[in-house]
Amino acid sequence: MSTPYQPPTPPYPLPIKAPWALLGGISPEQFMRQYWHKKPLLVRGAIPAFQLAQAAGEPIDSPISAADLVMLASQPDSECRLIQSKPWKMASGPFSPKSIPAISKTNWTLLLQGADTLHPAAKTVLSWFRFIPDVRLDDLMISLAGPGGGVGPHVDSYDVFLIQMSGRRHWKISTQDDLSLKPNLPLKILAQFDPSEEWVLEPGDMLYLPPHVAHEGVSLDAGCQTWSVGFRAATYRELLQEGLWRLAESLEAVPALDQRYQDPRQVASDEPDTLPPELVKQLGAHLKSLRLDSIHGVLPGIASYLSEPKPHAFFSGPDRPLSANAFANHLKKNPLHLHPQTRLMRLGNTIFCNGENQTEGESLAVKLCWNVLSERHTLPPLGDKNSAYVADIATGHNSLYEAYCAGWVLTTGKTKDRYNIR
């Protein structure tokens, strides 16, 4: 029996100028400059532990067993799909364990989306890629397949890192221009696929693909696992619409706009159906004073939108929440963690969490705690030296304690409590 691989937590801060085995011996800076959004990169031994363990005669396997993935796919909050080929069929989960084929069966694939919110090992692997801004990181999807399993040749509109964690997968890629699809199928499968390169990935290997590179991966072994780190790619329209909508909402807090329009200098007009120049002039003055004609006026709304959790995310506060004073004292000796579904986004010194501004009007201590949470996704114990921080948090009238009561941040570091693993 192979032992499960234990993904190491990355150092803080990430050494983005040093060579990484994960990237084939180049630094994150080099990778972003030479490959990101530009061309594919195949990395043999991206996770050296697999090859080292094999050479030592003590092979390791995926951090999450096939049986555990099947159980995760049965949880009520899981987002998953079961795909059968020959012929193509697709069903959406959650699934009962009995409805998922045995790993020895052929031509099936289970796709478990958002695995980083369901298991700590997946969350750790996703954190390896934080040399790319959080605004672009989306989630980690795990593909579990029997021999011959796959989703057909297709293209993605986003970048993806494909990490082989168990078994082997045969990959083919193409830079073809013809991206037309086969009709009447439940999946977006290319009508024509003309591969130009192909490889078989072993456990520990990784393939990076930029957007719009046609590709197909077929499982060669029972229980084949490919972990896919995917990225967000919102349209400019989506970002600006969301930013402007939130900007419009924020105008409720501007007292000057409660005043009614006045026009004591309005002259008699022989064009009564025309928008008055005086109205245009006054509105222009308000726009200028509010900086609504600047991108900086829209950015808070965009940052708020990008920090929103996924639609299916669910939060519940602790069954027996600590008092504000007990919560603050708990943080002296214990870390504070993000809920797996929580998202953070920084704009300057402002931190947005799950769509809400957490630092506006808060004390310096609370602001600093949120900044550390945003940078590291955990708040180390405050210790006895930061008694002023503890006193501020102990008042209870702050966003950090409110986030704890809402379940957005967690005082426990226990895996089962954080990820609801049964």
Coordinates of C-alpha atoms in Angstrom, one line a residue:
M1 CA 0.0 0.0 0.0
S2 CA 1.3 3.4 -0.9
T3 CA 1.2 6.1 1.8
P4 CA -0.6 9.3 1.0
Y5 CA 1.5 12.3 -0.1
Q6 CA 1.4 15.2 2.4
P7 CA 1.6 18.5 0.5
P8 CA 3.9 20.9 2.4
T9 CA 2.6 24.3 3.3
P10 CA 4.5 26.9 1.2
P11 CA 6.8 29.4 3.0
Y12 CA 5.8 33.0 3.6
P13 CA 6.5 35.1 1.8
L14 CA 6.8 33.0 -1.4
P15 CA 10.4 33.1 -2.9
I16 CA 9.3 34.3 -6.3
K17 CA 12.8 35.0 -7.5
A18 CA 14.2 31.5 -6.6
P19 CA 14.0 28.5 -8.9
W20 CA 11.1 26.1 -8.1
A21 CA 11.0 22.4 -8.9
L22 CA 7.2 22.9 -9.4
L23 CA 8.0 25.1 -12.4
G24 CA 10.7 23.0 -13.9
G25 CA 13.6 24.7 -12.2
I26 CA 12.7 28.3 -13.1
S27 CA 11.4 31.0 -10.8
P28 CA 7.8 32.2 -10.6
E29 CA 9.1 35.5 -12.1
Q30 CA 10.6 33.7 -15.0
F31 CA 7.5 31.6 -15.5
M32 CA 5.1 34.6 -15.6
R33 CA 7.4 36.4 -18.0
Q34 CA 8.0 33.4 -20.4
Y35 CA 5.0 31.1 -20.2
W36 CA 2.0 32.7 -18.4
H37 CA -0.8 33.3 -21.0
K38 CA 1.7 32.6 -23.7
K39 CA 2.7 28.9 -24.2
P40 CA 2.4 25.5 -22.6
L41 CA 5.0 24.1 -20.2
L42 CA 5.5 20.4 -19.3
V43 CA 7.3 19.8 -16.0
R44 CA 8.5 16.3 -15.2
G45 CA 8.9 15.7 -11.5
A46 CA 7.1 19.0 -10.5
I47 CA 6.5 17.3 -7.2
P48 CA 9.9 15.5 -6.6
A49 CA 8.6 13.6 -3.6
F50 CA 6.9 11.1 -6.0
Q51 CA 10.0 10.2 -7.8
L52 CA 12.2 10.2 -4.7
A53 CA 9.7 7.9 -2.9
Q54 CA 9.6 5.5 -5.9
A55 CA 13.3 5.4 -6.1
A56 CA 13.5 4.5 -2.4
G57 CA 11.0 1.7 -2.8
E58 CA 8.4 3.5 -0.7
P59 CA 5.9 4.8 -3.3
I60 CA 3.4 7.4 -2.3
D61 CA -0.1 8.1 -3.6
S62 CA -2.5 11.0 -3.9
P63 CA -3.2 12.9 -0.7
I64 CA -6.9 12.0 -1.1
S65 CA -7.8 8.4 -1.8
A66 CA -10.3 7.5 -4.4
A67 CA -12.7 6.3 -1.7
D68 CA -12.5 9.7 0.1
L69 CA -13.1 11.5 -3.2
V70 CA -16.3 9.4 -3.7
M71 CA -17.4 10.3 -0.2
L72 CA -16.7 14.0 -0.8
A73 CA -18.8 13.8 -3.9
S74 CA -21.7 12.6 -1.8
Q75 CA -21.7 15.6 0.6
P76 CA -24.6 18.0 0.2
D77 CA -22.4 21.0 -0.6
S78 CA -20.2 19.3 -3.2
E79 CA -20.2 20.5 -6.8
C80 CA -19.5 17.6 -9.0
R81 CA -20.2 15.9 -12.3
L82 CA -20.1 12.3 -13.5
I83 CA -19.1 11.9 -17.1
Q84 CA -19.5 8.7 -19.2
S85 CA -18.0 8.3 -22.7
K86 CA -19.0 5.8 -25.4
P87 CA -21.7 7.3 -25.6
W88 CA -21.2 10.7 -23.9
K89 CA -23.4 11.3 -20.9
M90 CA -23.2 13.7 -18.0
A91 CA -25.0 14.0 -14.6
S92 CA -24.6 16.5 -11.9
G93 CA -24.1 15.6 -8.2
P94 CA -24.0 15.2 -5.3
F95 CA -23.9 11.4 -5.9
S96 CA -24.5 8.5 -3.6
P97 CA -21.3 6.4 -3.4
K98 CA -23.1 3.5 -5.0
S99 CA -23.9 5.5 -8.1
I100 CA -20.2 6.1 -8.9
P101 CA -18.5 3.3 -10.9
A102 CA -15.7 1.2 -9.4
I103 CA -12.3 2.5 -10.4
S104 CA -11.6 -0.6 -12.4
K105 CA -14.6 0.2 -14.7
T106 CA -13.7 1.9 -18.0
N107 CA -14.7 5.2 -19.7
W108 CA -15.9 7.3 -16.7
T109 CA -14.8 10.4 -14.9
L110 CA -15.8 12.1 -11.7
L111 CA -15.1 15.8 -11.6
L112 CA -15.1 17.4 -8.1
Q113 CA -15.1 21.1 -8.4
G114 CA -13.9 23.4 -5.5
A115 CA -12.0 20.6 -3.9
D116 CA -9.9 23.2 -2.0
T117 CA -13.1 24.0 0.1
L118 CA -13.6 20.3 0.9
H119 CA -10.2 19.0 1.8
P120 CA -7.1 20.7 3.4
A121 CA -4.7 18.9 1.1
A122 CA -6.3 20.5 -1.9
K123 CA -6.3 23.9 -0.2
T124 CA -2.6 23.6 0.5
V125 CA -1.8 22.7 -3.2
L126 CA -3.8 25.7 -4.4
S127 CA -1.8 27.9 -2.0
W128 CA 1.4 26.9 -3.9
F129 CA 0.1 29.1 -6.8
R130 CA -0.3 32.3 -4.9
F131 CA 2.5 33.9 -6.9
I132 CA -0.4 34.6 -9.2
P133 CA -2.9 37.2 -7.7
D134 CA -5.8 35.9 -5.8
V135 CA -8.1 37.8 -8.1
R136 CA -7.2 35.3 -10.8
L137 CA -7.1 32.0 -8.7
D138 CA -10.4 30.3 -8.8
D139 CA -10.3 26.8 -7.4
L140 CA -8.8 23.3 -7.6
M141 CA -10.8 20.6 -9.4
I142 CA -10.0 16.9 -9.0
S143 CA -10.7 14.4 -11.8
L144 CA -11.0 10.8 -10.7
A145 CA -11.3 8.3 -13.6
G146 CA -11.2 4.7 -14.6
P147 CA -9.2 3.5 -17.6
G148 CA -10.2 5.4 -20.7
G149 CA -11.9 8.2 -18.7
G150 CA -11.8 11.8 -20.0
V151 CA -14.0 14.7 -21.0
G152 CA -13.0 14.7 -24.7
P153 CA -10.9 17.2 -26.7
H154 CA -11.9 20.8 -25.6
V155 CA -10.6 24.3 -25.0
D156 CA -10.7 26.4 -21.9
S157 CA -11.0 30.2 -21.7
Y158 CA -8.7 30.3 -18.7
D159 CA -5.2 29.2 -17.7
V160 CA -4.8 25.8 -16.0
F161 CA -2.2 23.7 -14.2
L162 CA -2.8 20.0 -14.6
I163 CA -1.0 18.0 -11.8
Q164 CA -0.9 14.2 -12.0
M165 CA -1.5 12.9 -8.4
S166 CA -2.3 9.2 -9.1
G167 CA -2.0 6.9 -12.1
R168 CA -1.1 8.0 -15.5
R169 CA -2.9 10.2 -18.0
H170 CA -2.2 10.6 -21.8
W171 CA -2.4 14.2 -22.8
K172 CA -2.6 15.6 -26.4
I173 CA -2.6 19.3 -27.2
S174 CA -3.2 21.4 -30.3
T175 CA -2.9 25.1 -31.2
Q176 CA -5.5 24.7 -34.0
D177 CA -7.8 27.6 -35.0
D178 CA -10.9 25.5 -35.7
L179 CA -12.7 25.4 -32.4
S180 CA -16.1 24.3 -33.6
L181 CA -18.0 21.9 -31.4
K182 CA -19.8 18.6 -32.0
P183 CA -23.6 19.2 -31.9
N184 CA -26.1 17.7 -29.5
L185 CA -23.7 16.6 -26.8
P186 CA -23.8 17.4 -23.0
L187 CA -20.2 18.5 -23.2
K188 CA -18.3 21.1 -25.3
I189 CA -16.3 18.6 -27.4
L190 CA -14.3 19.8 -30.4
A191 CA -15.7 18.6 -33.7
Q192 CA -12.1 18.2 -35.1
F193 CA -9.0 17.7 -33.0
D194 CA -5.6 17.7 -34.6
P195 CA -3.0 17.2 -31.9
S196 CA 0.6 18.5 -32.4
E197 CA 2.2 17.2 -29.2
E198 CA 1.4 14.5 -26.7
W199 CA 2.8 13.1 -23.4
V200 CA 2.0 10.6 -20.7
L201 CA 2.1 12.2 -17.3
E202 CA 3.2 10.2 -14.3
P203 CA 2.4 11.0 -10.7
G204 CA 4.2 14.2 -9.7
D205 CA 4.3 15.5 -13.3
M206 CA 2.5 18.8 -14.3
L207 CA 1.3 20.4 -17.5
Y208 CA 0.5 24.1 -17.8
L209 CA -1.7 25.3 -20.5
P210 CA -2.6 28.9 -21.4
P211 CA -6.2 29.8 -22.6
H212 CA -7.5 28.5 -25.9
V213 CA -5.0 25.6 -26.3
A214 CA -7.0 22.6 -27.4
H215 CA -6.3 19.5 -25.3
E216 CA -7.5 16.1 -24.4
G217 CA -6.5 13.9 -21.4
V218 CA -7.3 10.2 -21.2
S219 CA -6.8 8.1 -18.1
L220 CA -4.5 5.1 -18.6
D221 CA -5.0 3.5 -15.1
A222 CA -7.7 2.7 -12.6
G223 CA -8.1 5.5 -10.1
C224 CA -6.3 8.1 -12.2
Q225 CA -6.3 11.5 -10.4
T226 CA -5.5 14.8 -12.1
W227 CA -5.7 17.9 -10.0
S228 CA -6.5 21.0 -12.0
V229 CA -5.7 24.5 -10.7
G230 CA -8.1 26.8 -12.6
F231 CA -8.3 30.6 -12.9
R232 CA -11.0 33.2 -13.1
A233 CA -11.4 35.2 -16.3
A234 CA -14.3 37.7 -15.9
T235 CA -15.2 39.9 -18.9
Y236 CA -14.6 43.6 -18.7
R237 CA -18.3 44.1 -19.0
E238 CA -19.0 41.9 -16.0
L239 CA -16.3 43.7 -13.9
L240 CA -17.5 47.2 -14.8
Q241 CA -21.2 46.4 -14.4
E242 CA -20.6 45.0 -10.9
G243 CA -18.3 47.9 -10.0
L244 CA -20.8 50.5 -11.2
W245 CA -23.7 48.8 -9.5
R246 CA -22.0 48.9 -6.1
L247 CA -20.8 52.4 -6.8
A248 CA -24.5 53.5 -7.3
E249 CA -25.4 51.8 -4.0
S250 CA -22.6 53.6 -2.2
L251 CA -24.2 57.0 -3.1
E252 CA -26.7 56.4 -0.4
A253 CA -24.0 57.4 2.1
V254 CA -23.2 60.8 0.5
P255 CA -25.3 63.5 2.3
A256 CA -24.6 66.1 -0.4
L257 CA -26.7 64.1 -2.9
D258 CA -29.8 64.4 -0.7
Q259 CA -30.2 68.0 -1.7
R260 CA -32.7 68.7 -4.4
Y261 CA -31.8 70.2 -7.7
Q262 CA -32.1 74.0 -7.7
D263 CA -31.9 76.4 -10.7
P264 CA -32.3 80.0 -9.6
R265 CA -30.4 81.1 -12.7
Q266 CA -32.6 79.2 -15.1
V267 CA -33.6 81.5 -18.0
A268 CA -36.7 81.4 -20.1
S269 CA -36.4 78.7 -22.7
D270 CA -37.9 78.2 -26.2
E271 CA -36.7 74.6 -26.1
P272 CA -38.6 73.2 -23.1
D273 CA -38.1 69.6 -24.3
T274 CA -34.3 69.9 -24.1
L275 CA -32.3 68.8 -21.0
P276 CA -31.3 72.0 -19.3
P277 CA -27.7 73.0 -19.5
E278 CA -27.8 74.0 -15.9
L279 CA -28.8 70.5 -14.8
V280 CA -25.9 69.0 -16.9
K281 CA -23.5 71.5 -15.4
Q282 CA -24.5 70.7 -11.8
L283 CA -24.5 67.0 -12.3
G284 CA -21.0 67.3 -13.8
A285 CA -19.8 69.2 -10.7
H286 CA -21.1 66.4 -8.5
L287 CA -19.5 63.7 -10.6
K288 CA -16.2 65.5 -10.4
S289 CA -16.4 66.0 -6.6
L290 CA -17.3 62.3 -6.2
R291 CA -14.6 61.2 -8.6
L292 CA -17.1 59.1 -10.4
D293 CA -15.4 59.9 -13.7
S294 CA -12.3 58.0 -12.4
I295 CA -11.5 54.3 -12.3
H296 CA -10.6 54.8 -8.7
G297 CA -14.3 55.5 -7.9
V298 CA -15.3 52.1 -9.4
L299 CA -12.5 50.0 -8.0
P300 CA -14.0 49.5 -4.5
G301 CA -17.1 48.0 -6.0
I302 CA -15.0 45.7 -8.2
A303 CA -12.9 44.6 -5.3
S304 CA -16.1 43.9 -3.3
Y305 CA -17.5 41.8 -6.2
L306 CA -14.3 39.8 -6.6
S307 CA -14.2 39.0 -2.9
E308 CA -17.7 37.4 -3.0
P309 CA -17.8 33.7 -2.3
K310 CA -19.2 31.3 -4.8
P311 CA -23.0 31.1 -5.1
H312 CA -23.3 27.7 -3.4
A313 CA -21.0 28.7 -0.4
F314 CA -22.7 28.3 3.0
F315 CA -21.5 29.7 6.3
S316 CA -22.8 29.0 9.8
G317 CA -21.6 30.6 13.0
P318 CA -20.2 28.5 15.9
D319 CA -22.8 26.6 17.9
R320 CA -21.6 28.2 21.1
P321 CA -19.7 31.3 20.1
L322 CA -17.1 32.7 22.5
S323 CA -17.8 36.1 24.0
A324 CA -15.9 39.0 22.5
N325 CA -13.5 39.0 25.5
A326 CA -13.0 35.2 25.3
F327 CA -12.5 35.4 21.5
A328 CA -9.8 38.1 21.9
N329 CA -8.0 36.2 24.6
H330 CA -8.2 33.0 22.5
L331 CA -6.3 34.8 19.8
K332 CA -3.4 35.4 22.2
K333 CA -2.3 31.8 22.0
N334 CA -4.2 30.4 19.0
P335 CA -4.3 31.2 15.2
L336 CA -7.3 32.4 13.4
H337 CA -8.2 30.7 10.1
L338 CA -10.3 31.5 7.1
H339 CA -13.3 29.4 6.4
P340 CA -12.6 27.3 3.3
Q341 CA -15.3 29.2 1.4
T342 CA -14.2 32.7 2.5
R343 CA -12.6 35.0 -0.1
L344 CA -10.6 38.1 0.6
M345 CA -9.5 40.9 -1.6
R346 CA -7.2 43.9 -0.9
L347 CA -7.5 47.4 -2.4
G348 CA -4.8 49.5 -1.0
N349 CA -5.2 49.2 2.8
T350 CA -8.8 48.2 2.5
I351 CA -9.8 44.6 2.9
F352 CA -13.0 43.1 1.5
C353 CA -14.2 39.8 2.8
N354 CA -17.1 38.0 1.2
G355 CA -18.2 41.1 -0.6
E356 CA -18.0 43.5 2.4
N357 CA -15.6 46.1 3.5
Q358 CA -14.0 44.9 6.8
T359 CA -11.6 47.8 7.6
E360 CA -13.6 51.0 7.1
G361 CA -14.1 52.7 10.5
E362 CA -12.2 50.0 12.4
S363 CA -9.3 50.4 14.9
L364 CA -5.7 50.1 13.8
A365 CA -5.5 46.7 15.5
V366 CA -8.5 45.3 13.7
K367 CA -7.2 46.7 10.4
L368 CA -3.8 45.1 10.9
C369 CA -5.4 41.7 11.7
W370 CA -7.4 41.8 8.5
N371 CA -4.3 42.7 6.5
V372 CA -2.4 39.7 7.9
L373 CA -5.4 37.5 7.2
S374 CA -5.5 38.8 3.6
E375 CA -1.7 38.2 3.1
R376 CA -1.4 34.8 4.8
H377 CA -4.9 33.4 5.0
T378 CA -4.2 32.8 8.7
L379 CA -3.6 35.1 11.6
P380 CA -0.8 33.8 13.9
P381 CA -1.3 34.0 17.7
L382 CA -1.1 37.6 18.8
G383 CA 0.9 36.8 22.0
D384 CA 1.1 38.7 25.2
K385 CA 3.0 41.6 23.5
N386 CA 0.0 42.7 21.6
S387 CA -2.3 43.4 24.5
A388 CA -3.6 46.6 22.8
Y389 CA -4.8 44.5 19.9
V390 CA -6.6 42.1 22.3
A391 CA -8.2 45.0 24.1
D392 CA -9.6 46.4 20.9
I393 CA -11.0 43.1 19.7
A394 CA -12.4 42.3 23.1
T395 CA -14.9 45.2 22.8
G396 CA -16.9 43.1 20.4
H397 CA -17.9 46.1 18.2
N398 CA -15.6 45.2 15.4
S399 CA -15.6 43.4 12.0
L400 CA -13.2 40.7 13.1
Y401 CA -15.5 39.4 15.9
E402 CA -18.5 39.8 13.7
A403 CA -16.8 37.7 11.0
Y404 CA -16.1 35.0 13.6
C405 CA -19.8 35.0 14.7
A406 CA -20.8 34.6 11.1
G407 CA -18.5 31.7 10.5
W408 CA -16.3 33.5 8.0
V409 CA -13.2 33.0 10.2
L410 CA -12.6 30.0 12.4
T411 CA -10.8 29.7 15.8
T412 CA -10.3 26.0 15.4
G413 CA -7.5 24.5 13.3
K414 CA -8.9 21.0 13.3
T415 CA -9.3 19.5 9.8
K416 CA -12.6 17.9 10.4
D417 CA -14.1 21.0 11.9
R418 CA -12.8 23.3 9.1
Y419 CA -13.7 21.0 6.2
N420 CA -16.6 19.1 7.6
I421 CA -14.9 15.8 6.7
R422 CA -16.8 12.8 8.2

